[in-house]
Amino acid sequence: MDPVIWFFLLGLTAGLLRSDLRLPPAIYELLSMLLLLTIGLKGGVELAQQPFAGVLPQMVAVIAMGITLPLLLFPILLYAGRFKRPDAASIAAHYGSVSVATYAVAVAYLGSKGVSFEAHMPLFVVLLEMPGLIVGILLARGLSSGMRWGALAHEIFLGKSMVLLLGGLLIGWATGPEAMAPLEPLFFDLFKGVLALFLLEMGLIAASQAQSLRRYGVFLVAFGLIVPIPLAAVGTALGWAIGLSPGGSMLLGVLAGSCSYIAAPAAMRIAVPQANPTLSLTISLGITFPFNIFFGIPLYHLMANTIHG
Amino acid sequence: MQPETKKLLTIVTEAVIEASLTADLKRLGAGGYTIVEARGSGSRGVRDAGWTTSGNIRVEVVCEPAVAARIADHLRENYYRDYAMILYLSDVSVLRPEKF
């Protein structure tokens, strides 16, 4: 098991045993900023070295996937899960959007296996953040009712994860690898160390969801454990279909199977206040995130290798 | 200078609605406000500020009684149902009344 996963386990265990361990909020904030910027910069630098053409159809396909996935999940949550409409829409939106931490762990996993992947994958991370949120809001509220679309667009497009990912991508793309060299020690060399500390805190936060886990019962747990697998299968298959490498297909699978916990909770709390935030945060942080980093990532790697023959 | 009595309206609520809340305060006639990050526990469980969506803020507004009543009404109608929020009012003596 990768050392960064051990850090998650350490945080999870410490949290479950009620240790007083806690990362200062400002440090946690900085770590998440570093991760987002690193992913953006890395993608931008690589994009600067290769022609952009050919990526556009892939971008369209990826956005279409981002719209479709929450639409598929919504009826399952509504009818099989018997969730209220806002709750079902909110959970669907969380799955439609992506988890950057899961993506970062998958990138570290591929790095340690020596598997290469498309340089422009971070672009897909950016593209997949938004559609799920918009679909989720529409599912919850419909088109009519006096919604403040301006405030909402601000929340979705100018949320910190979006600004940092896209900003990093643009800076990396505009400056290229040589100009970026002096920044490499901070952003690229420290990546795994930053990820390890970040996951320590994620473990603590996941542990804090344990109580609500008991409250919401079997369906939620089962949903959070099972649903990432078919979602990731769709993502991996789409990666294969649009001509990504096995590493790229696996990462698209990871993105499809991951569940947002930064952008989505904030956007949903504002746009769909009737939805219970504990419900979606529990399933996202308490169930799907740990599942993905322990079992999902190796499984999706296997899926990608299988589909690529 | 003679101290003058104003109302201190204190709102403890979710950090995530800070932007819309402060916009409302300004619109309803508050001359200003002070916000601090907060943690605590109440009818909606422990709010430990461990996560953006589980963080609280405490907003303090010093204003005329009429403005305080207007803000309280607005908050009751628009936020009480869906958000964790408590309000309380107290009398305060201010030394520079022209600031409120």
Coordinates of C-alpha atoms in Angstrom, one line a residue:
Chain A
M1 CA 0.0 0.0 0.0
D2 CA 1.2 3.5 -0.9
P3 CA 2.5 5.4 2.1
V4 CA 0.0 8.2 1.5
I5 CA -2.8 5.8 2.1
W6 CA -1.2 4.9 5.4
F7 CA -1.5 8.5 6.3
F8 CA -5.2 8.4 5.6
L9 CA -5.5 5.3 7.7
L10 CA -3.6 7.0 10.5
G11 CA -6.0 9.9 10.4
L12 CA -9.0 7.6 10.2
T13 CA -7.8 5.5 13.2
A14 CA -6.9 8.6 15.3
G15 CA -10.3 10.1 14.6
L16 CA -12.2 7.0 15.4
L17 CA -10.3 6.6 18.7
R18 CA -11.1 10.3 19.4
S19 CA -7.5 11.5 19.5
D20 CA -7.2 15.3 19.8
L21 CA -5.1 15.3 16.6
R22 CA -6.2 18.1 14.3
L23 CA -4.6 20.0 11.5
P24 CA -5.0 23.7 11.9
P25 CA -7.7 24.8 9.4
A26 CA -5.4 27.3 7.7
I27 CA -2.8 24.6 7.1
Y28 CA -5.4 22.3 5.7
E29 CA -6.6 25.1 3.4
L30 CA -3.0 25.7 2.2
L31 CA -2.5 22.0 1.5
S32 CA -5.7 21.8 -0.6
M33 CA -4.6 25.0 -2.5
L34 CA -1.2 23.4 -3.2
L35 CA -2.8 20.2 -4.5
L36 CA -5.2 22.0 -6.7
L37 CA -2.4 24.3 -8.1
T38 CA 0.0 21.4 -8.6
I39 CA -2.5 19.5 -10.6
G40 CA -3.4 22.6 -12.7
L41 CA 0.2 23.6 -13.2
K42 CA 1.3 20.1 -14.2
G43 CA -1.4 19.8 -16.8
G44 CA -0.7 23.3 -18.1
V45 CA 3.0 22.7 -18.5
E46 CA 2.4 19.5 -20.4
L47 CA -0.2 21.2 -22.6
A48 CA 2.3 23.9 -23.5
Q49 CA 4.5 21.2 -25.0
Q50 CA 2.0 19.6 -27.3
P51 CA -0.6 20.7 -29.9
F52 CA -4.1 21.3 -28.5
A53 CA -5.9 20.0 -31.5
G54 CA -7.9 16.7 -31.1
V55 CA -8.7 17.5 -27.5
L56 CA -11.9 19.3 -28.3
P57 CA -14.1 16.3 -29.2
Q58 CA -12.8 14.6 -26.0
M59 CA -13.7 17.6 -24.0
V60 CA -17.3 17.5 -25.4
A61 CA -17.6 13.8 -24.6
V62 CA -16.3 14.4 -21.0
I63 CA -18.8 17.2 -20.4
A64 CA -21.6 14.9 -21.8
M65 CA -20.6 12.3 -19.3
G66 CA -20.7 14.9 -16.5
I67 CA -24.3 15.7 -17.4
T68 CA -25.4 12.1 -17.8
L69 CA -24.1 10.5 -14.6
P70 CA -26.2 12.5 -12.1
L71 CA -29.3 12.0 -14.4
L72 CA -28.8 8.2 -14.0
L73 CA -28.3 8.3 -10.3
F74 CA -31.2 10.6 -9.5
P75 CA -34.0 8.1 -10.1
I76 CA -32.2 5.4 -8.2
L77 CA -31.9 7.6 -5.2
L78 CA -35.4 8.9 -5.5
Y79 CA -37.2 5.6 -6.0
A80 CA -35.0 2.9 -4.7
G81 CA -33.5 5.0 -1.9
R82 CA -36.7 6.8 -1.1
F83 CA -34.8 10.0 -0.5
K84 CA -36.6 13.3 -0.7
R85 CA -36.2 15.1 -4.0
P86 CA -33.7 17.7 -2.8
D87 CA -31.6 15.1 -1.1
A88 CA -31.6 12.8 -4.1
A89 CA -30.6 15.7 -6.4
S90 CA -27.9 16.8 -4.0
I91 CA -26.3 13.4 -3.7
A92 CA -26.5 12.9 -7.5
A93 CA -24.7 16.3 -7.9
H94 CA -21.9 15.2 -5.5
Y95 CA -21.3 12.1 -7.7
G96 CA -21.6 14.1 -10.9
S97 CA -18.9 16.5 -9.7
V98 CA -15.4 15.1 -9.0
S99 CA -13.0 14.7 -6.0
V100 CA -9.6 16.2 -6.6
A101 CA -8.1 14.3 -3.7
T102 CA -9.2 11.0 -5.2
Y103 CA -7.7 12.1 -8.5
A104 CA -4.4 13.1 -6.8
V105 CA -4.2 9.7 -5.0
A106 CA -4.8 8.0 -8.4
V107 CA -2.0 10.1 -10.0
A108 CA 0.3 9.1 -7.2
Y109 CA -0.7 5.5 -7.7
L110 CA 0.0 5.6 -11.4
G111 CA 3.3 7.3 -10.7
S112 CA 4.5 4.6 -8.4
K113 CA 3.5 1.9 -11.0
G114 CA 5.3 3.8 -13.7
V115 CA 2.1 4.1 -15.8
S116 CA 1.9 7.2 -18.1
F117 CA -1.3 9.1 -18.9
E118 CA -2.4 12.0 -21.0
A119 CA -1.0 15.3 -20.0
H120 CA -4.3 17.1 -20.4
M121 CA -6.2 15.0 -17.8
P122 CA -6.3 18.0 -15.4
L123 CA -8.4 19.8 -18.1
F124 CA -11.0 17.0 -17.7
V125 CA -10.9 17.5 -13.9
V126 CA -11.8 21.2 -14.5
L127 CA -14.6 20.3 -17.0
L128 CA -16.1 17.7 -14.8
E129 CA -16.4 19.9 -11.7
M130 CA -19.4 21.9 -13.0
P131 CA -21.9 20.0 -15.1
G132 CA -22.9 17.7 -12.2
L133 CA -23.6 20.7 -9.9
I134 CA -25.8 22.4 -12.5
V135 CA -27.7 19.2 -13.3
G136 CA -28.2 18.6 -9.5
I137 CA -29.6 22.1 -9.0
L138 CA -32.0 21.7 -11.9
L139 CA -33.1 18.3 -10.7
A140 CA -33.9 19.7 -7.3
R141 CA -35.6 23.0 -8.3
G142 CA -36.6 22.8 -11.9
L143 CA -36.2 25.6 -14.3
S144 CA -38.9 28.0 -13.0
S145 CA -38.8 29.2 -9.4
G146 CA -37.1 32.6 -8.9
M147 CA -33.6 31.4 -8.7
R148 CA -30.6 33.7 -8.3
W149 CA -28.6 32.4 -11.2
G150 CA -26.1 35.1 -11.0
A151 CA -25.1 34.3 -7.4
L152 CA -25.1 30.6 -8.3
A153 CA -22.9 31.0 -11.3
H154 CA -20.5 32.9 -9.1
E155 CA -20.5 30.0 -6.7
I156 CA -20.0 27.4 -9.3
F157 CA -17.5 29.1 -11.6
L158 CA -15.5 31.1 -9.0
G159 CA -15.4 28.5 -6.2
K160 CA -11.8 28.2 -5.0
S161 CA -11.2 24.7 -6.5
M162 CA -12.3 26.0 -9.9
V163 CA -10.2 29.1 -9.7
L164 CA -7.0 27.3 -8.6
L165 CA -7.3 24.4 -11.0
L166 CA -8.0 26.6 -14.0
G167 CA -5.6 29.3 -12.8
G168 CA -2.8 26.7 -12.4
L169 CA -3.6 25.3 -15.8
L170 CA -3.4 28.7 -17.5
I171 CA -0.2 29.7 -15.7
G172 CA 1.5 26.4 -16.6
W173 CA 0.3 26.7 -20.2
A174 CA 1.4 30.3 -20.6
T175 CA 4.9 29.9 -19.0
G176 CA 6.0 26.4 -20.1
P177 CA 8.4 24.0 -18.4
E178 CA 11.6 26.1 -18.3
A179 CA 10.1 29.1 -16.7
M180 CA 8.3 26.8 -14.2
A181 CA 11.6 25.1 -13.1
P182 CA 12.3 27.4 -10.1
L183 CA 8.8 26.6 -8.8
E184 CA 9.2 22.8 -9.2
P185 CA 10.6 22.2 -5.7
L186 CA 7.4 23.6 -4.0
F187 CA 4.7 22.3 -6.4
F188 CA 6.0 19.2 -8.0
D189 CA 8.7 17.7 -5.7
L190 CA 6.6 18.2 -2.5
F191 CA 3.5 16.7 -4.1
K192 CA 3.5 13.4 -2.3
G193 CA 4.4 15.0 1.1
V194 CA 1.6 17.5 0.7
L195 CA -0.8 14.7 -0.3
A196 CA 0.2 12.7 2.7
L197 CA -0.5 15.5 5.2
F198 CA -3.8 16.3 3.3
L199 CA -4.9 12.7 3.6
L200 CA -4.1 12.7 7.3
E201 CA -6.7 15.4 7.7
M202 CA -9.1 13.7 5.3
G203 CA -8.8 10.6 7.5
L204 CA -9.8 12.7 10.6
I205 CA -12.7 14.2 8.7
A206 CA -13.9 10.8 7.4
A207 CA -13.8 9.5 10.9
S208 CA -16.0 12.4 12.1
Q209 CA -18.7 11.1 9.6
A210 CA -18.9 7.8 11.4
Q211 CA -21.7 8.8 13.7
S212 CA -24.0 10.0 10.9
L213 CA -23.2 6.8 9.0
R214 CA -25.0 4.8 11.7
R215 CA -27.9 7.2 11.5
Y216 CA -28.6 6.9 7.8
G217 CA -28.6 3.2 7.5
V218 CA -27.9 0.4 5.0
F219 CA -29.0 1.9 1.7
L220 CA -26.7 4.9 2.0
V221 CA -23.7 2.8 2.8
A222 CA -24.5 0.3 0.1
F223 CA -25.1 3.0 -2.4
G224 CA -21.7 4.7 -1.5
L225 CA -19.8 1.4 -1.8
I226 CA -21.5 0.0 -5.0
V227 CA -22.2 3.0 -7.2
P228 CA -18.6 4.2 -7.8
I229 CA -17.9 0.9 -9.6
P230 CA -20.4 1.2 -12.5
L231 CA -19.7 5.0 -12.7
A232 CA -16.0 4.3 -13.0
A233 CA -16.7 1.6 -15.6
V234 CA -18.6 4.2 -17.6
G235 CA -15.7 6.6 -17.3
T236 CA -13.0 4.0 -18.2
A237 CA -15.0 2.8 -21.2
L238 CA -15.5 6.4 -22.3
G239 CA -11.7 7.0 -22.0
W240 CA -11.1 4.0 -24.1
A241 CA -13.7 5.1 -26.7
I242 CA -12.2 8.6 -27.1
G243 CA -8.8 7.2 -27.5
L244 CA -7.1 7.7 -24.2
S245 CA -4.2 5.5 -23.0
P246 CA -4.9 2.9 -20.3
G247 CA -3.6 5.3 -17.7
G248 CA -5.8 8.1 -19.0
S249 CA -8.9 5.8 -19.2
M250 CA -8.2 4.7 -15.6
L251 CA -8.1 8.4 -14.5
L252 CA -11.3 9.2 -16.3
G253 CA -12.8 6.2 -14.5
V254 CA -11.5 7.6 -11.2
L255 CA -13.1 11.0 -11.9
A256 CA -16.4 9.4 -12.9
G257 CA -16.5 7.2 -9.8
S258 CA -15.4 9.9 -7.4
C259 CA -17.7 12.1 -5.3
S260 CA -17.1 15.8 -4.7
Y261 CA -16.7 17.2 -1.2
I262 CA -15.4 20.7 -1.8
A263 CA -17.3 22.3 -4.6
A264 CA -20.5 20.4 -4.4
P265 CA -21.3 20.8 -0.6
A266 CA -20.9 24.5 -0.7
A267 CA -22.8 25.0 -4.0
M268 CA -25.7 22.7 -2.9
R269 CA -26.0 24.3 0.5
I270 CA -26.6 27.6 -1.2
A271 CA -28.6 26.5 -4.2
V272 CA -30.6 23.6 -2.6
P273 CA -30.8 24.5 1.1
Q274 CA -33.6 22.0 1.7
A275 CA -31.2 19.1 1.1
N276 CA -29.6 17.7 4.2
P277 CA -25.9 18.4 3.9
T278 CA -24.9 15.7 6.4
L279 CA -26.4 13.1 4.1
S280 CA -24.3 13.9 1.1
L281 CA -21.1 14.7 3.0
T282 CA -21.4 11.4 4.9
I283 CA -21.7 9.4 1.7
S284 CA -19.0 11.3 0.0
L285 CA -16.4 11.5 2.7
G286 CA -17.3 8.7 5.0
I287 CA -18.0 6.0 2.4
T288 CA -17.0 6.7 -1.3
F289 CA -13.7 8.5 -0.7
P290 CA -12.2 5.8 1.5
F291 CA -13.6 3.1 -0.7
N292 CA -12.1 4.7 -3.8
I293 CA -8.6 5.2 -2.4
F294 CA -8.4 1.7 -0.8
F295 CA -10.2 -0.5 -3.3
G296 CA -11.5 1.6 -6.2
I297 CA -8.2 2.9 -7.6
P298 CA -6.6 -0.6 -8.0
L299 CA -9.9 -1.9 -9.3
Y300 CA -10.3 0.9 -11.9
H301 CA -6.7 0.3 -13.0
L302 CA -7.6 -3.4 -13.6
M303 CA -10.7 -2.3 -15.5
A304 CA -8.7 0.0 -17.8
N305 CA -6.1 -2.7 -18.5
T306 CA -8.8 -5.2 -19.3
I307 CA -10.7 -2.9 -21.7
H308 CA -7.5 -1.9 -23.4
G309 CA -6.7 -5.6 -23.8
Chain B
M1 CA -20.1 62.6 25.6
Q2 CA -23.4 60.9 26.7
P3 CA -23.6 57.2 25.7
E4 CA -26.5 56.4 23.5
T5 CA -28.5 53.1 23.6
K6 CA -28.7 51.0 20.4
K7 CA -29.5 47.4 19.7
L8 CA -26.9 44.7 19.3
L9 CA -28.2 41.9 17.0
T10 CA -26.1 38.8 17.2
I11 CA -26.5 36.0 14.6
V12 CA -24.9 32.7 14.8
T13 CA -25.2 30.7 11.6
E14 CA -23.5 28.7 8.9
A15 CA -20.4 30.1 7.3
V16 CA -21.5 29.0 3.9
I17 CA -24.2 31.7 3.7
E18 CA -22.0 34.6 4.7
A19 CA -22.0 36.3 1.3
S20 CA -25.8 36.4 0.9
L21 CA -26.3 37.2 4.6
T22 CA -24.0 40.3 4.6
A23 CA -25.6 41.5 1.3
D24 CA -29.0 41.3 3.0
L25 CA -27.8 43.1 6.1
K26 CA -26.5 46.0 4.1
R27 CA -29.7 46.1 2.0
L28 CA -31.9 46.2 5.2
G29 CA -30.1 49.2 6.6
A30 CA -27.2 47.9 8.8
G31 CA -24.4 50.4 8.8
G32 CA -21.8 47.7 9.3
Y33 CA -21.2 44.3 10.8
T34 CA -18.5 42.3 12.5
I35 CA -17.9 38.6 11.7
V36 CA -15.9 36.0 13.7
E37 CA -15.5 32.3 13.0
A38 CA -17.3 30.2 15.5
R39 CA -17.7 26.7 16.8
G40 CA -20.3 25.1 19.0
S41 CA -23.2 22.7 19.4
G42 CA -26.9 23.1 19.2
S43 CA -30.1 21.6 17.9
R44 CA -28.4 20.8 14.6
G45 CA -25.6 19.0 16.2
V46 CA -21.9 19.8 16.7
R47 CA -20.7 22.5 14.4
D48 CA -16.9 22.0 14.7
A49 CA -15.6 24.1 11.8
G50 CA -13.7 21.1 10.6
W51 CA -15.1 21.5 7.2
T52 CA -16.3 24.5 5.2
T53 CA -19.9 23.4 5.4
S54 CA -19.7 22.6 9.1
G55 CA -18.2 26.0 10.1
N56 CA -20.2 28.6 11.8
I57 CA -19.9 32.4 11.9
R58 CA -21.1 34.9 14.5
V59 CA -22.3 38.1 13.0
E60 CA -22.8 41.2 15.2
V61 CA -24.7 44.2 14.0
V62 CA -25.2 47.4 16.1
C63 CA -28.1 49.4 14.8
E64 CA -31.4 51.2 15.5
P65 CA -34.2 49.0 17.1
A66 CA -36.3 49.3 13.9
V67 CA -33.4 48.1 11.7
A68 CA -32.8 45.2 14.1
A69 CA -36.5 44.2 13.9
R70 CA -36.5 44.4 10.1
I71 CA -33.4 42.2 9.9
A72 CA -34.8 39.7 12.4
D73 CA -38.1 39.4 10.4
H74 CA -36.2 39.0 7.1
L75 CA -34.0 36.2 8.6
R76 CA -36.9 34.4 10.1
E77 CA -38.7 34.3 6.7
N78 CA -35.7 33.4 4.5
Y79 CA -33.2 31.4 6.5
Y80 CA -34.8 29.7 9.6
R81 CA -36.3 26.8 7.8
D82 CA -33.2 25.5 6.0
Y83 CA -30.2 26.8 7.8
A84 CA -28.8 26.5 11.3
M85 CA -29.3 29.9 12.7
I86 CA -29.9 31.6 16.1
L87 CA -30.5 35.3 16.8
Y88 CA -30.4 37.3 20.0
L89 CA -30.9 41.0 20.7
S90 CA -29.4 43.1 23.5
D91 CA -29.1 46.7 24.4
V92 CA -25.7 48.3 24.1
S93 CA -24.4 51.7 25.0
V94 CA -22.4 53.2 22.2
L95 CA -20.0 56.1 22.6
R96 CA -19.9 57.3 19.0
P97 CA -23.6 57.1 17.9
E98 CA -22.9 58.7 14.5
K99 CA -21.1 55.5 13.4
F100 CA -24.3 53.4 13.5

